[in-house]
Amino acid sequence: MQVPHNAFVLVADGRKMLFFRNEGDADYPNLKVELAEEQADAADRDQKTDAAGSASSLRGGQFASGGGSLGETDFHQQEEDRFAAETAAMLKRRALAHEFETLIIVAPPKTLGELRKHYHKEVSDRLAGELAKDLTGHPVDEIEKALAAA
């Protein structure tokens, strides 16, 4: 995938976001960090207070015993989804301020799917490509190589 000069590249997962600008050319990207954010990963025990709930089914006006479990809330996933929504909001603000003309997003499939739910039209219009990979923990030169190979 070619990364045009001055394009913005967002590399994100559910907890970390790296926002780069390509100071190189389309064939030889030279990504420079413009913004980096990371949210704390609180332990599950610190995010919840109760056990999973249960549901009873209604039969003939009476609640039947042995209803199904409502399951346990995945607080980590909720936080990752919230972080993705906040990241999409930041992209919207920067697109509306005309801070970038071309955008490439690199994120794991789940995060990419959550980001897509929140894309503003101005962000979508500037989107030149997406790469469904988790590269947040990789050095910049490996991110550049992954983009070039995509």
mmCIF file of C-alpha atoms in Angstrom:
data_model
loop_
_atom_site.group_PDB
_atom_site.id
_atom_site.type_symbol
_atom_site.label_atom_id
_atom_site.label_comp_id
_atom_site.label_asym_id
_atom_site.label_seq_id
_atom_site.Cartn_x
_atom_site.Cartn_y
_atom_site.Cartn_z
ATOM 1 C CA MET A 1 0.000 0.000 0.000
ATOM 2 C CA GLN A 2 1.408 3.349 -0.923
ATOM 3 C CA VAL A 3 1.435 6.017 1.764
ATOM 4 C CA PRO A 4 1.382 9.441 0.107
ATOM 5 C CA HIS A 5 3.660 12.206 1.381
ATOM 6 C CA ASN A 6 2.018 14.064 4.288
ATOM 7 C CA ALA A 7 -0.624 11.344 4.768
ATOM 8 C CA PHE A 8 -1.716 10.558 8.294
ATOM 9 C CA VAL A 9 -1.402 6.984 9.511
ATOM 10 C CA LEU A 10 -3.325 5.865 12.581
ATOM 11 C CA VAL A 11 -2.017 2.717 14.263
ATOM 12 C CA ALA A 12 -4.376 1.686 17.049
ATOM 13 C CA ASP A 13 -5.745 -1.102 19.151
ATOM 14 C CA GLY A 14 -8.280 -0.976 21.963
ATOM 15 C CA ARG A 15 -5.849 0.665 24.382
ATOM 16 C CA LYS A 16 -3.185 2.484 22.400
ATOM 17 C CA MET A 17 -3.228 4.974 19.546
ATOM 18 C CA LEU A 18 -0.271 6.232 17.515
ATOM 19 C CA PHE A 19 -0.873 8.994 15.000
ATOM 20 C CA PHE A 20 1.872 9.406 12.402
ATOM 21 C CA ARG A 21 2.520 11.767 9.508
ATOM 22 C CA ASN A 22 4.440 10.454 6.516
ATOM 23 C CA GLU A 23 7.371 12.785 5.946
ATOM 24 C CA GLY A 24 8.738 10.466 3.254
ATOM 25 C CA ASP A 25 7.300 9.750 -0.145
ATOM 26 C CA ALA A 26 4.771 7.189 -1.333
ATOM 27 C CA ASP A 27 7.389 4.516 -2.039
ATOM 28 C CA TYR A 28 9.572 5.084 1.019
ATOM 29 C CA PRO A 29 7.451 6.175 3.971
ATOM 30 C CA ASN A 30 9.126 7.965 6.869
ATOM 31 C CA LEU A 31 6.551 7.975 9.658
ATOM 32 C CA LYS A 32 6.920 10.562 12.414
ATOM 33 C CA VAL A 33 4.798 10.420 15.566
ATOM 34 C CA GLU A 34 2.392 13.339 15.924
ATOM 35 C CA LEU A 35 0.315 11.993 18.802
ATOM 36 C CA ALA A 36 0.445 8.966 21.083
ATOM 37 C CA GLU A 37 -2.157 7.989 23.674
ATOM 38 C CA GLU A 38 -2.583 4.939 25.847
ATOM 39 C CA GLN A 39 -5.292 4.151 28.351
ATOM 40 C CA ALA A 40 -4.615 2.238 31.529
ATOM 41 C CA ASP A 41 -5.651 -1.401 31.549
ATOM 42 C CA ALA A 42 -7.394 -1.741 34.905
ATOM 43 C CA ALA A 43 -7.721 -5.209 36.374
ATOM 44 C CA ASP A 44 -11.122 -6.826 35.847
ATOM 45 C CA ARG A 45 -11.700 -6.973 39.610
ATOM 46 C CA ASP A 46 -11.324 -3.195 39.745
ATOM 47 C CA GLN A 47 -13.920 -2.682 37.007
ATOM 48 C CA LYS A 48 -16.776 -4.767 38.380
ATOM 49 C CA THR A 49 -18.527 -5.219 41.672
ATOM 50 C CA ASP A 50 -21.119 -7.953 41.200
ATOM 51 C CA ALA A 51 -21.439 -11.455 39.848
ATOM 52 C CA ALA A 52 -23.362 -12.142 36.673
ATOM 53 C CA GLY A 53 -27.120 -11.699 36.875
ATOM 54 C CA SER A 54 -29.824 -14.138 35.905
ATOM 55 C CA ALA A 55 -33.093 -13.989 34.072
ATOM 56 C CA SER A 56 -36.305 -15.828 34.678
ATOM 57 C CA SER A 57 -38.738 -16.610 31.929
ATOM 58 C CA LEU A 58 -42.406 -15.844 32.281
ATOM 59 C CA ARG A 59 -44.762 -18.824 31.810
ATOM 60 C CA GLY A 60 -48.475 -18.451 32.236
ATOM 61 C CA GLY A 61 -48.134 -15.282 34.277
ATOM 62 C CA GLN A 62 -45.648 -16.924 36.664
ATOM 63 C CA PHE A 63 -41.875 -16.704 36.657
ATOM 64 C CA ALA A 64 -40.331 -20.060 35.870
ATOM 65 C CA SER A 65 -37.283 -21.117 37.804
ATOM 66 C CA GLY A 66 -34.085 -22.110 36.096
ATOM 67 C CA GLY A 67 -33.936 -19.040 33.843
ATOM 68 C CA GLY A 68 -30.806 -18.419 31.840
ATOM 69 C CA SER A 69 -27.814 -16.442 32.975
ATOM 70 C CA LEU A 70 -27.370 -12.943 31.634
ATOM 71 C CA GLY A 71 -23.646 -13.558 31.433
ATOM 72 C CA GLU A 72 -20.836 -11.471 32.729
ATOM 73 C CA THR A 73 -20.125 -8.041 31.276
ATOM 74 C CA ASP A 74 -16.785 -7.810 29.508
ATOM 75 C CA PHE A 75 -15.519 -4.545 30.974
ATOM 76 C CA HIS A 76 -12.234 -4.731 29.072
ATOM 77 C CA GLN A 77 -14.118 -4.912 25.767
ATOM 78 C CA GLN A 78 -16.378 -2.040 26.812
ATOM 79 C CA GLU A 79 -13.329 0.115 27.533
ATOM 80 C CA GLU A 80 -11.686 -0.859 24.236
ATOM 81 C CA ASP A 81 -14.883 0.002 22.349
ATOM 82 C CA ARG A 82 -15.081 3.355 24.166
ATOM 83 C CA PHE A 83 -11.443 4.081 23.310
ATOM 84 C CA ALA A 84 -12.124 3.284 19.641
ATOM 85 C CA ALA A 85 -15.138 5.648 19.657
ATOM 86 C CA GLU A 86 -12.981 8.399 21.204
ATOM 87 C CA THR A 87 -10.300 7.781 18.581
ATOM 88 C CA ALA A 88 -12.911 8.095 15.808
ATOM 89 C CA ALA A 89 -14.120 11.359 17.393
ATOM 90 C CA MET A 90 -10.550 12.686 17.335
ATOM 91 C CA LEU A 91 -10.270 11.734 13.650
ATOM 92 C CA LYS A 92 -13.518 13.593 12.990
ATOM 93 C CA ARG A 93 -12.275 16.753 14.744
ATOM 94 C CA ARG A 94 -8.991 16.695 12.834
ATOM 95 C CA ALA A 95 -10.701 15.994 9.493
ATOM 96 C CA LEU A 96 -13.160 18.853 10.004
ATOM 97 C CA ALA A 97 -10.206 21.122 10.872
ATOM 98 C CA HIS A 98 -8.562 20.037 7.569
ATOM 99 C CA GLU A 99 -5.480 18.736 9.390
ATOM 100 C CA PHE A 100 -5.067 15.866 6.931
ATOM 101 C CA GLU A 101 -6.174 15.026 3.421
ATOM 102 C CA THR A 102 -5.228 11.338 3.346
ATOM 103 C CA LEU A 103 -5.652 8.794 6.131
ATOM 104 C CA ILE A 104 -4.570 5.183 6.494
ATOM 105 C CA ILE A 105 -5.711 3.149 9.487
ATOM 106 C CA VAL A 106 -3.907 0.100 10.885
ATOM 107 C CA ALA A 107 -5.749 -1.790 13.630
ATOM 108 C CA PRO A 108 -6.680 -5.327 14.669
ATOM 109 C CA PRO A 109 -9.901 -6.524 12.996
ATOM 110 C CA LYS A 110 -12.065 -6.062 16.104
ATOM 111 C CA THR A 111 -10.817 -2.510 16.726
ATOM 112 C CA LEU A 112 -11.090 -1.682 13.029
ATOM 113 C CA GLY A 113 -14.720 -2.827 13.071
ATOM 114 C CA GLU A 114 -15.474 -0.649 16.087
ATOM 115 C CA LEU A 115 -13.753 2.370 14.506
ATOM 116 C CA ARG A 116 -15.806 1.911 11.314
ATOM 117 C CA LYS A 117 -19.031 2.213 13.316
ATOM 118 C CA HIS A 118 -18.003 5.740 14.271
ATOM 119 C CA TYR A 119 -16.426 7.103 11.059
ATOM 120 C CA HIS A 120 -17.725 10.540 10.149
ATOM 121 C CA LYS A 121 -18.260 11.241 6.434
ATOM 122 C CA GLU A 122 -15.259 13.597 6.387
ATOM 123 C CA VAL A 123 -13.069 10.806 7.776
ATOM 124 C CA SER A 124 -14.433 8.245 5.310
ATOM 125 C CA ASP A 125 -13.832 10.648 2.427
ATOM 126 C CA ARG A 126 -10.144 10.962 3.392
ATOM 127 C CA LEU A 127 -9.616 7.252 4.047
ATOM 128 C CA ALA A 128 -7.114 5.860 1.540
ATOM 129 C CA GLY A 129 -6.709 2.420 3.091
ATOM 130 C CA GLU A 130 -7.041 0.113 6.062
ATOM 131 C CA LEU A 131 -4.790 -2.677 7.263
ATOM 132 C CA ALA A 132 -6.302 -5.210 9.669
ATOM 133 C CA LYS A 133 -3.219 -5.910 11.807
ATOM 134 C CA ASP A 134 -2.132 -5.205 15.363
ATOM 135 C CA LEU A 135 1.068 -3.195 15.007
ATOM 136 C CA THR A 136 0.864 -0.944 18.087
ATOM 137 C CA GLY A 137 3.703 -2.761 19.831
ATOM 138 C CA HIS A 138 5.995 -2.746 16.798
ATOM 139 C CA PRO A 139 8.830 -0.334 16.004
ATOM 140 C CA VAL A 140 8.160 2.346 13.401
ATOM 141 C CA ASP A 141 10.362 0.706 10.764
ATOM 142 C CA GLU A 142 8.286 -2.504 10.989
ATOM 143 C CA ILE A 143 5.067 -0.468 10.611
ATOM 144 C CA GLU A 144 6.529 1.182 7.510
ATOM 145 C CA LYS A 145 7.486 -2.230 6.072
ATOM 146 C CA ALA A 146 4.024 -3.682 6.805
ATOM 147 C CA LEU A 147 2.372 -0.764 5.010
ATOM 148 C CA ALA A 148 4.709 -1.076 2.030
ATOM 149 C CA ALA A 149 3.972 -4.820 1.785
ATOM 150 C CA ALA A 150 0.186 -4.407 2.050
#
